[in-house]
Amino acid sequence: MKSRKLLMIPGPIEFEPEVLSALGKPTTSHVAPNFIQSFGNALRMMKEVWFAPSGQPFIMAGTGTLAMDMAGSNLIERGDKVLVISTGYFGLRYADLLLRYGAEVTFLQAELGDVVPLDMIEDELKKGAYKLLTFTHVDTSTAVMVDPKSIGALAQKYNVLSVLDGVCSVAGEEIRQEEWGIDVVLTASQKAIGVPPGLALMVVSEKAMNVWKKRKTPVANYYSDWANWLPIMQAYEAGNPSYFGTPAVNLVMALEKSLEIILAEGMDARFARHQLMAKAFREALKAMGLKSIPINEAVSAATLSAPYYPKGITGGQLLAQVNNEGVILAGGLLPEIKGDYFRIGHMGSINRADTLATISAIEVSLKKGGYVFEDGAGVKAAQMVLNANSYIEKR
Ligand code: PMP
């Protein structure tokens, strides 16, 4: 494994060996008893990870965008008013997607690096007649994190359905779906959930399922229609075989394993570990003199960092050099500033060793690029954060 590189992009991430070996098991029939059990277990564990005991989980073959599409197509009818709260690239995607289903979209865009102020959201909701709002927990293009609890509370106050794009947050950032009154929390397998790409996941509240049941028009997307998938999820959870479209058998078995690992760690411990690693990255980047997109700690994600390149450093060269040092990072994503910053994913199985190795690779590469700063400043700052904390690596 001498040539193995550490994958530190914001998805796909490094996966646990047990998850990869579950993925590599012989593929079984999608109606075999052992698979029905795995599928049912995964559905049940999702409700625990999402903190949504009475929610309806869905596991679909597809990506995070399919999960966004499924929530949008099932909850929207032509002419419905939707408020899209955006902190970057993926907010724009949601607006675009909802327009396809005939939604009347109002778009609230945050300033770069910041969130949309709550009073601005409330002012918009007061105008009334919104059926639904969408928001991105962590926008992967900016590393900005919003507070889902307060937006969930506002949605409840104004009786508006809420959809949280948690693709870059579920199982990394704290989410308590039911307690916070969020109707849909969706994600994809390849991020903090820790399963290779290919699954779209979501949990839907009873309230949102009832809104869907009372639709006047058919869902405009055949594949996504909950009418096709709800009986399948219910059957698997009850331990019965069922078929609409062939499930991604091996990915579902890998999901079962990953959810077991997540719950064995404990959700609070997992959130705390993500917080700690993110803080180590933030302090390291600061110590090396790198500025990040999020304007302050309160809006900074725990799952990824998005630092600007320092003056005199060319992005392509830096990322290639970091790769030579054995770590894979991602470039910028937000079109307006794509070439000005890079992204470090730190979610899922991230540990101290990954964190320090990544910071060290960045440091060495910056030095080789001619950027001047105190030797070892980044690693030292990260170590101070990690050592000061009582977090003890369990795995
Ligand atoms: N939303 C967010 C916040 C994301 O980070 C991503 C993927 N980077 C998506 C949606 C879309 O997910 P996918 O690429 O799996 O379709």
Tab-separated table of C-alpha atoms and ligand atoms in Angstrom:
chain	number	residue	atom	x	y	z
A	1	MET	CA	0.000	0.000	0.000
A	2	LYS	CA	3.059	2.249	-0.383
A	3	SER	CA	1.417	4.160	-3.211
A	4	ARG	CA	-1.966	4.489	-1.458
A	5	LYS	CA	-3.253	8.049	-1.406
A	6	LEU	CA	-5.416	9.534	1.298
A	7	LEU	CA	-8.724	10.672	-0.202
A	8	MET	CA	-9.600	13.949	1.510
A	9	ILE	CA	-12.202	15.430	-0.813
A	10	PRO	CA	-15.759	16.273	0.266
A	11	GLY	CA	-17.123	12.996	-1.093
A	12	PRO	CA	-16.475	10.309	-1.978
A	13	ILE	CA	-14.457	9.807	1.177
A	14	GLU	CA	-12.271	7.072	2.700
A	15	PHE	CA	-14.460	4.093	3.574
A	16	GLU	CA	-14.130	1.689	6.499
A	17	PRO	CA	-12.655	-1.713	5.492
A	18	GLU	CA	-15.716	-3.515	6.952
A	19	VAL	CA	-17.968	-1.439	4.700
A	20	LEU	CA	-15.880	-2.283	1.639
A	21	SER	CA	-15.894	-5.954	2.507
A	22	ALA	CA	-19.702	-5.897	2.899
A	23	LEU	CA	-19.798	-4.360	-0.567
A	24	GLY	CA	-17.633	-7.180	-1.887
A	25	LYS	CA	-19.829	-10.011	-0.619
A	26	PRO	CA	-21.440	-12.251	-3.259
A	27	THR	CA	-24.497	-10.508	-4.636
A	28	THR	CA	-27.669	-12.180	-3.509
A	29	SER	CA	-31.245	-12.039	-4.791
A	30	HIS	CA	-33.029	-8.842	-3.847
A	31	VAL	CA	-35.766	-11.020	-2.342
A	32	ALA	CA	-33.456	-13.388	-0.434
A	33	PRO	CA	-34.225	-13.554	3.312
A	34	ASN	CA	-30.759	-12.318	4.335
A	35	PHE	CA	-31.038	-9.316	2.019
A	36	ILE	CA	-34.554	-8.468	3.186
A	37	GLN	CA	-33.145	-8.439	6.708
A	38	SER	CA	-30.230	-6.178	5.733
A	39	PHE	CA	-32.555	-3.756	3.940
A	40	GLY	CA	-34.936	-3.679	6.916
A	41	ASN	CA	-32.055	-3.134	9.345
A	42	ALA	CA	-30.716	-0.267	7.248
A	43	LEU	CA	-34.143	1.416	7.158
A	44	ARG	CA	-34.531	1.067	10.927
A	45	MET	CA	-31.023	2.359	11.653
A	46	MET	CA	-31.536	5.358	9.373
A	47	LYS	CA	-34.339	6.526	11.665
A	48	GLU	CA	-31.887	6.401	14.592
A	49	VAL	CA	-29.112	8.235	12.763
A	50	TRP	CA	-31.573	10.902	11.557
A	51	PHE	CA	-33.226	11.131	15.018
A	52	ALA	CA	-36.581	10.597	13.313
A	53	PRO	CA	-38.302	7.642	15.001
A	54	SER	CA	-41.625	8.181	13.245
A	55	GLY	CA	-40.222	9.219	9.868
A	56	GLN	CA	-40.454	7.219	6.649
A	57	PRO	CA	-37.001	6.278	5.347
A	58	PHE	CA	-36.237	5.719	1.658
A	59	ILE	CA	-33.172	3.983	0.236
A	60	MET	CA	-32.822	4.397	-3.519
A	61	ALA	CA	-30.235	3.553	-6.132
A	62	GLY	CA	-29.031	6.973	-7.267
A	63	THR	CA	-27.096	10.006	-6.081
A	64	GLY	CA	-27.860	12.912	-3.794
A	65	THR	CA	-29.412	14.783	-6.692
A	66	LEU	CA	-31.986	11.997	-7.030
A	67	ALA	CA	-32.857	12.479	-3.360
A	68	MET	CA	-33.357	16.208	-4.025
A	69	ASP	CA	-35.453	15.333	-7.072
A	70	MET	CA	-37.553	12.812	-5.191
A	71	ALA	CA	-38.420	15.256	-2.411
A	72	GLY	CA	-39.169	18.014	-4.935
A	73	SER	CA	-41.256	15.972	-7.357
A	74	ASN	CA	-43.360	14.326	-4.649
A	75	LEU	CA	-44.083	17.432	-2.611
A	76	ILE	CA	-44.563	20.028	-5.353
A	77	GLU	CA	-47.527	20.556	-7.643
A	78	ARG	CA	-47.579	23.106	-10.436
A	79	GLY	CA	-47.983	26.624	-9.042
A	80	ASP	CA	-46.846	25.824	-5.473
A	81	LYS	CA	-44.727	28.515	-3.874
A	82	VAL	CA	-41.283	27.473	-2.635
A	83	LEU	CA	-38.640	29.427	-0.769
A	84	VAL	CA	-35.111	28.291	-1.615
A	85	ILE	CA	-32.509	29.412	0.914
A	86	SER	CA	-29.091	29.198	-0.686
A	87	THR	CA	-25.543	29.320	0.619
A	88	GLY	CA	-23.881	28.268	-2.645
A	89	TYR	CA	-23.931	26.000	-5.660
A	90	PHE	CA	-26.397	23.405	-4.360
A	91	GLY	CA	-29.060	25.968	-3.440
A	92	LEU	CA	-29.079	27.057	-7.053
A	93	ARG	CA	-29.412	23.435	-8.142
A	94	TYR	CA	-32.479	23.026	-5.926
A	95	ALA	CA	-34.152	26.089	-7.409
A	96	ASP	CA	-33.446	24.856	-10.921
A	97	LEU	CA	-34.830	21.418	-10.119
A	98	LEU	CA	-38.041	22.751	-8.536
A	99	LEU	CA	-38.771	24.968	-11.524
A	100	ARG	CA	-39.005	21.796	-13.639
A	101	TYR	CA	-41.975	20.711	-11.527
A	102	GLY	CA	-43.756	24.030	-11.983
A	103	ALA	CA	-42.897	25.538	-8.583
A	104	GLU	CA	-42.944	29.309	-8.163
A	105	VAL	CA	-39.528	29.768	-6.640
A	106	THR	CA	-38.358	32.665	-4.482
A	107	PHE	CA	-34.604	32.522	-4.096
A	108	LEU	CA	-32.806	33.912	-1.053
A	109	GLN	CA	-29.062	33.941	-1.687
A	110	ALA	CA	-26.639	34.449	1.212
A	111	GLU	CA	-23.613	36.722	0.896
A	112	LEU	CA	-20.541	34.683	0.032
A	113	GLY	CA	-19.292	32.920	3.168
A	114	ASP	CA	-22.332	33.793	5.251
A	115	VAL	CA	-25.839	32.466	5.860
A	116	VAL	CA	-29.131	34.169	4.993
A	117	PRO	CA	-30.139	36.102	8.160
A	118	LEU	CA	-33.089	34.517	9.970
A	119	ASP	CA	-35.115	37.735	9.972
A	120	MET	CA	-34.842	37.881	6.206
A	121	ILE	CA	-36.216	34.325	5.998
A	122	GLU	CA	-38.984	35.179	8.430
A	123	ASP	CA	-39.924	38.346	6.499
A	124	GLU	CA	-40.303	36.236	3.391
A	125	LEU	CA	-42.351	33.546	5.153
A	126	LYS	CA	-44.655	36.227	6.615
A	127	LYS	CA	-45.679	37.141	3.099
A	128	GLY	CA	-47.464	33.797	3.289
A	129	ALA	CA	-48.626	31.151	0.864
A	130	TYR	CA	-45.374	29.196	0.846
A	131	LYS	CA	-45.890	25.464	0.702
A	132	LEU	CA	-42.289	24.472	1.163
A	133	LEU	CA	-38.822	25.772	1.873
A	134	THR	CA	-35.500	24.152	1.051
A	135	PHE	CA	-32.112	24.804	2.588
A	136	THR	CA	-28.641	23.303	2.411
A	137	HIS	CA	-27.156	22.279	5.738
A	138	VAL	CA	-23.570	22.453	4.486
A	139	ASP	CA	-23.074	23.807	1.011
A	140	THR	CA	-20.132	21.831	-0.308
A	141	SER	CA	-19.113	24.681	-2.598
A	142	THR	CA	-18.546	27.144	0.254
A	143	ALA	CA	-18.188	25.061	3.462
A	144	VAL	CA	-20.861	27.301	4.976
A	145	MET	CA	-23.116	25.630	7.541
A	146	VAL	CA	-26.589	26.889	8.391
A	147	ASP	CA	-28.449	26.248	11.633
A	148	PRO	CA	-31.212	23.765	10.730
A	149	LYS	CA	-32.842	24.015	14.153
A	150	SER	CA	-33.808	27.668	13.821
A	151	ILE	CA	-34.915	27.346	10.197
A	152	GLY	CA	-36.946	24.237	11.113
A	153	ALA	CA	-38.616	26.238	13.879
A	154	LEU	CA	-39.491	29.059	11.476
A	155	ALA	CA	-40.940	26.601	8.969
A	156	GLN	CA	-43.148	25.166	11.721
A	157	LYS	CA	-44.219	28.613	12.906
A	158	TYR	CA	-45.452	29.472	9.404
A	159	ASN	CA	-46.720	25.961	8.653
A	160	VAL	CA	-44.393	25.485	5.692
A	161	LEU	CA	-42.866	22.102	4.812
A	162	SER	CA	-39.079	22.070	5.162
A	163	VAL	CA	-36.564	20.092	3.114
A	164	LEU	CA	-32.981	19.943	4.317
A	165	ASP	CA	-30.278	19.049	1.795
A	166	GLY	CA	-28.020	17.161	4.167
A	167	VAL	CA	-25.834	15.580	1.494
A	168	CYS	CA	-22.714	17.059	3.069
A	169	SER	CA	-23.874	16.818	6.670
A	170	VAL	CA	-25.936	13.769	7.676
A	171	ALA	CA	-23.917	11.661	10.146
A	172	GLY	CA	-21.293	14.418	10.398
A	173	GLU	CA	-23.142	17.515	11.602
A	174	GLU	CA	-25.754	17.366	14.333
A	175	ILE	CA	-29.272	16.834	12.991
A	176	ARG	CA	-32.296	15.924	15.105
A	177	GLN	CA	-34.926	15.767	12.436
A	178	GLU	CA	-38.032	15.102	14.482
A	179	GLU	CA	-37.195	17.326	17.433
A	180	TRP	CA	-36.279	20.174	15.077
A	181	GLY	CA	-39.440	19.703	13.006
A	182	ILE	CA	-37.761	19.201	9.641
A	183	ASP	CA	-39.932	17.350	7.144
A	184	VAL	CA	-37.353	15.869	4.803
A	185	VAL	CA	-33.678	15.276	5.514
A	186	LEU	CA	-31.896	13.868	2.488
A	187	THR	CA	-28.373	12.715	1.745
A	188	ALA	CA	-26.194	10.524	-0.458
A	189	SER	CA	-24.118	7.505	0.513
A	190	GLN	CA	-20.652	8.764	-0.439
A	191	LYS	CA	-20.230	11.394	2.274
A	192	ALA	CA	-20.424	11.196	6.066
A	193	ILE	CA	-22.696	8.138	5.850
A	194	GLY	CA	-19.577	6.333	4.646
A	195	VAL	CA	-20.695	4.121	1.734
A	196	PRO	CA	-19.371	4.285	-1.840
A	197	PRO	CA	-21.376	6.450	-4.266
A	198	GLY	CA	-24.693	5.116	-5.533
A	199	LEU	CA	-27.382	5.519	-2.874
A	200	ALA	CA	-29.868	8.350	-2.408
A	201	LEU	CA	-31.210	8.401	1.147
A	202	MET	CA	-33.904	10.356	2.934
A	203	VAL	CA	-36.287	10.314	5.854
A	204	VAL	CA	-39.699	11.977	5.430
A	205	SER	CA	-41.992	13.187	8.239
A	206	GLU	CA	-45.547	11.942	8.653
A	207	LYS	CA	-46.746	15.462	7.894
A	208	ALA	CA	-44.958	15.545	4.531
A	209	MET	CA	-46.187	12.039	3.644
A	210	ASN	CA	-49.746	13.237	4.344
A	211	VAL	CA	-49.266	16.273	2.110
A	212	TRP	CA	-48.071	13.923	-0.628
A	213	LYS	CA	-51.056	11.610	-0.120
A	214	LYS	CA	-53.441	14.531	-0.676
A	215	ARG	CA	-51.912	15.571	-4.027
A	216	LYS	CA	-54.407	16.530	-6.698
A	217	THR	CA	-52.102	15.751	-9.604
A	218	PRO	CA	-49.829	12.753	-10.270
A	219	VAL	CA	-46.134	13.008	-9.449
A	220	ALA	CA	-44.428	14.207	-12.621
A	221	ASN	CA	-41.446	11.872	-12.227
A	222	TYR	CA	-42.205	8.174	-12.710
A	223	TYR	CA	-39.037	6.743	-11.127
A	224	SER	CA	-39.181	9.008	-8.067
A	225	ASP	CA	-42.877	8.636	-7.294
A	226	TRP	CA	-43.356	7.590	-3.677
A	227	ALA	CA	-46.433	5.656	-4.832
A	228	ASN	CA	-43.955	3.233	-6.414
A	229	TRP	CA	-41.451	3.127	-3.576
A	230	LEU	CA	-43.401	3.504	-0.325
A	231	PRO	CA	-44.842	-0.056	-0.504
A	232	ILE	CA	-41.343	-1.387	-1.157
A	233	MET	CA	-39.821	0.354	1.876
A	234	GLN	CA	-42.739	-0.752	4.046
A	235	ALA	CA	-42.412	-4.349	2.854
A	236	TYR	CA	-38.666	-4.555	3.502
A	237	GLU	CA	-39.076	-3.012	6.932
A	238	ALA	CA	-41.768	-5.582	7.735
A	239	GLY	CA	-39.475	-8.391	6.536
A	240	ASN	CA	-41.351	-9.156	3.308
A	241	PRO	CA	-40.067	-9.414	-0.256
A	242	SER	CA	-41.187	-6.795	-2.731
A	243	TYR	CA	-40.204	-5.333	-6.079
A	244	PHE	CA	-40.531	-2.138	-8.047
A	245	GLY	CA	-36.974	-1.512	-9.317
A	246	THR	CA	-33.996	-3.727	-8.465
A	247	PRO	CA	-32.335	-2.374	-5.319
A	248	ALA	CA	-28.557	-1.787	-5.272
A	249	VAL	CA	-28.081	-5.027	-3.314
A	250	ASN	CA	-24.388	-4.711	-2.443
A	251	LEU	CA	-24.608	-1.015	-1.615
A	252	VAL	CA	-27.509	-1.673	0.732
A	253	MET	CA	-25.456	-4.357	2.519
A	254	ALA	CA	-22.590	-1.859	2.795
A	255	LEU	CA	-25.032	0.745	4.143
A	256	GLU	CA	-26.214	-1.662	6.828
A	257	LYS	CA	-22.595	-2.139	7.936
A	258	SER	CA	-21.791	1.563	7.901
A	259	LEU	CA	-24.894	2.478	9.908
A	260	GLU	CA	-23.890	-0.168	12.478
A	261	ILE	CA	-20.451	1.441	12.750
A	262	ILE	CA	-21.992	4.919	13.078
A	263	LEU	CA	-24.396	3.862	15.829
A	264	ALA	CA	-21.707	1.900	17.672
A	265	GLU	CA	-19.632	5.082	17.861
A	266	GLY	CA	-22.676	6.972	19.145
A	267	MET	CA	-24.139	10.021	17.450
A	268	ASP	CA	-22.951	12.561	20.023
A	269	ALA	CA	-19.409	11.178	19.964
A	270	ARG	CA	-19.482	11.243	16.168
A	271	PHE	CA	-20.629	14.862	16.043
A	272	ALA	CA	-17.951	15.803	18.600
A	273	ARG	CA	-15.221	14.047	16.585
A	274	HIS	CA	-16.233	15.964	13.457
A	275	GLN	CA	-16.220	19.239	15.404
A	276	LEU	CA	-12.774	18.526	16.779
A	277	MET	CA	-11.191	17.588	13.440
A	278	ALA	CA	-12.757	20.648	11.796
A	279	LYS	CA	-11.349	22.872	14.520
A	280	ALA	CA	-7.900	21.343	14.039
A	281	PHE	CA	-8.115	22.116	10.306
A	282	ARG	CA	-9.355	25.660	10.923
A	283	GLU	CA	-6.578	26.432	13.399
A	284	ALA	CA	-3.946	24.877	11.125
A	285	LEU	CA	-5.092	26.864	8.097
A	286	LYS	CA	-5.137	30.064	10.153
A	287	ALA	CA	-1.647	29.364	11.495
A	288	MET	CA	-0.411	28.981	7.918
A	289	GLY	CA	-1.996	32.328	7.043
A	290	LEU	CA	-4.777	30.909	4.857
A	291	LYS	CA	-8.202	32.563	4.849
A	292	SER	CA	-11.327	30.453	4.457
A	293	ILE	CA	-14.659	31.212	2.767
A	294	PRO	CA	-16.948	30.963	5.855
A	295	ILE	CA	-16.836	34.317	7.588
A	296	ASN	CA	-16.718	32.950	11.153
A	297	GLU	CA	-16.729	29.756	13.230
A	298	ALA	CA	-20.488	29.789	13.767
A	299	VAL	CA	-21.117	29.289	10.050
A	300	SER	CA	-18.170	26.941	9.417
A	301	ALA	CA	-18.917	23.323	8.534
A	302	ALA	CA	-17.503	20.420	10.494
A	303	THR	CA	-17.416	18.237	7.388
A	304	LEU	CA	-15.166	20.251	5.089
A	305	SER	CA	-12.931	23.315	4.890
A	306	ALA	CA	-12.667	25.730	1.981
A	307	PRO	CA	-9.483	27.845	2.196
A	308	TYR	CA	-8.375	30.405	-0.374
A	309	TYR	CA	-4.979	29.894	-1.973
A	310	PRO	CA	-2.473	32.316	-0.527
A	311	LYS	CA	-0.977	35.019	-2.791
A	312	GLY	CA	1.569	33.679	-5.245
A	313	ILE	CA	0.350	30.088	-5.097
A	314	THR	CA	-1.268	28.597	-8.181
A	315	GLY	CA	-4.134	26.245	-7.394
A	316	GLY	CA	-3.420	23.546	-9.939
A	317	GLN	CA	0.205	23.330	-8.905
A	318	LEU	CA	-0.587	23.176	-5.202
A	319	LEU	CA	-3.160	20.400	-5.590
A	320	ALA	CA	-0.799	18.421	-7.837
A	321	GLN	CA	1.980	18.811	-5.270
A	322	VAL	CA	-0.298	17.764	-2.398
A	323	ASN	CA	-1.189	14.730	-4.490
A	324	ASN	CA	2.528	13.956	-4.872
A	325	GLU	CA	2.730	14.095	-1.094
A	326	GLY	CA	0.042	11.388	-0.969
A	327	VAL	CA	-3.159	13.312	-0.311
A	328	ILE	CA	-6.007	14.016	-2.714
A	329	LEU	CA	-7.824	17.332	-2.251
A	330	ALA	CA	-10.529	19.031	-4.333
A	331	GLY	CA	-10.466	22.320	-6.226
A	332	GLY	CA	-13.066	25.085	-5.967
A	333	LEU	CA	-16.655	24.561	-7.122
A	334	LEU	CA	-18.442	27.902	-6.964
A	335	PRO	CA	-18.130	29.218	-10.552
A	336	GLU	CA	-17.401	32.880	-9.615
A	337	ILE	CA	-14.343	32.005	-7.513
A	338	LYS	CA	-13.557	28.473	-8.649
A	339	GLY	CA	-9.863	29.141	-9.212
A	340	ASP	CA	-9.322	31.001	-5.938
A	341	TYR	CA	-9.823	28.266	-3.354
A	342	PHE	CA	-9.656	24.563	-2.629
A	343	ARG	CA	-11.601	22.118	-0.500
A	344	ILE	CA	-10.609	19.574	2.123
A	345	GLY	CA	-13.188	16.965	3.096
A	346	HIS	CA	-12.987	15.806	6.715
A	347	MET	CA	-15.968	13.607	7.378
A	348	GLY	CA	-16.920	10.011	8.014
A	349	SER	CA	-14.011	7.926	9.231
A	350	ILE	CA	-11.675	10.978	9.616
A	351	ASN	CA	-9.206	10.593	12.487
A	352	ARG	CA	-6.185	12.386	13.976
A	353	ALA	CA	-3.716	10.643	11.700
A	354	ASP	CA	-5.652	11.653	8.547
A	355	THR	CA	-5.912	15.210	9.821
A	356	LEU	CA	-2.228	15.593	10.619
A	357	ALA	CA	-1.099	13.854	7.418
A	358	THR	CA	-3.281	16.156	5.323
A	359	ILE	CA	-2.124	19.325	7.039
A	360	SER	CA	1.476	18.225	6.712
A	361	ALA	CA	1.031	17.546	2.968
A	362	ILE	CA	-0.486	21.014	2.496
A	363	GLU	CA	2.336	22.598	4.471
A	364	VAL	CA	5.110	20.889	2.537
A	365	SER	CA	3.416	21.714	-0.770
A	366	LEU	CA	2.979	25.393	0.122
A	367	LYS	CA	6.675	25.537	1.060
A	368	LYS	CA	7.663	23.900	-2.213
A	369	GLY	CA	5.516	26.476	-4.027
A	370	GLY	CA	7.555	29.266	-2.425
A	371	TYR	CA	4.995	30.455	0.118
A	372	VAL	CA	6.744	31.722	3.225
A	373	PHE	CA	5.489	30.926	6.730
A	374	GLU	CA	6.799	29.493	9.978
A	375	ASP	CA	7.964	25.886	9.562
A	376	GLY	CA	5.502	23.407	11.015
A	377	ALA	CA	2.982	26.093	12.014
A	378	GLY	CA	-0.014	24.186	10.642
A	379	VAL	CA	0.772	20.811	12.167
A	380	LYS	CA	1.625	22.445	15.489
A	381	ALA	CA	-1.670	24.344	15.629
A	382	ALA	CA	-3.627	21.195	14.770
A	383	GLN	CA	-1.778	19.177	17.376
A	384	MET	CA	-2.541	21.748	20.031
A	385	VAL	CA	-6.250	21.426	19.270
A	386	LEU	CA	-6.147	17.638	19.168
A	387	ASN	CA	-3.986	17.205	22.255
A	388	ALA	CA	-5.973	19.655	24.345
A	389	ASN	CA	-9.076	17.623	23.781
A	390	SER	CA	-10.053	14.623	25.791
A	391	TYR	CA	-11.130	12.821	22.631
A	392	ILE	CA	-9.549	9.413	22.599
A	393	GLU	CA	-9.439	7.460	19.423
A	394	LYS	CA	-11.546	4.359	19.908
A	395	ARG	CA	-10.987	2.674	16.590
B	1	PMP	N1	-26.128	18.698	-2.224
B	1	PMP	C1	-24.927	18.876	-1.662
B	1	PMP	C2	-24.802	19.770	-0.479
B	1	PMP	C3	-23.814	18.214	-2.180
B	1	PMP	O1	-22.623	18.360	-1.612
B	1	PMP	C4	-23.963	17.359	-3.285
B	1	PMP	C5	-22.779	16.597	-3.871
B	1	PMP	N2	-21.566	17.195	-3.758
B	1	PMP	C6	-25.241	17.211	-3.832
B	1	PMP	C7	-26.299	17.888	-3.271
B	1	PMP	C8	-25.481	16.331	-4.994
B	1	PMP	O2	-25.162	15.018	-4.687
B	1	PMP	P1	-24.709	13.981	-5.808
B	1	PMP	O3	-23.421	14.466	-6.380
B	1	PMP	O4	-24.557	12.698	-5.055
B	1	PMP	O5	-25.801	13.952	-6.814
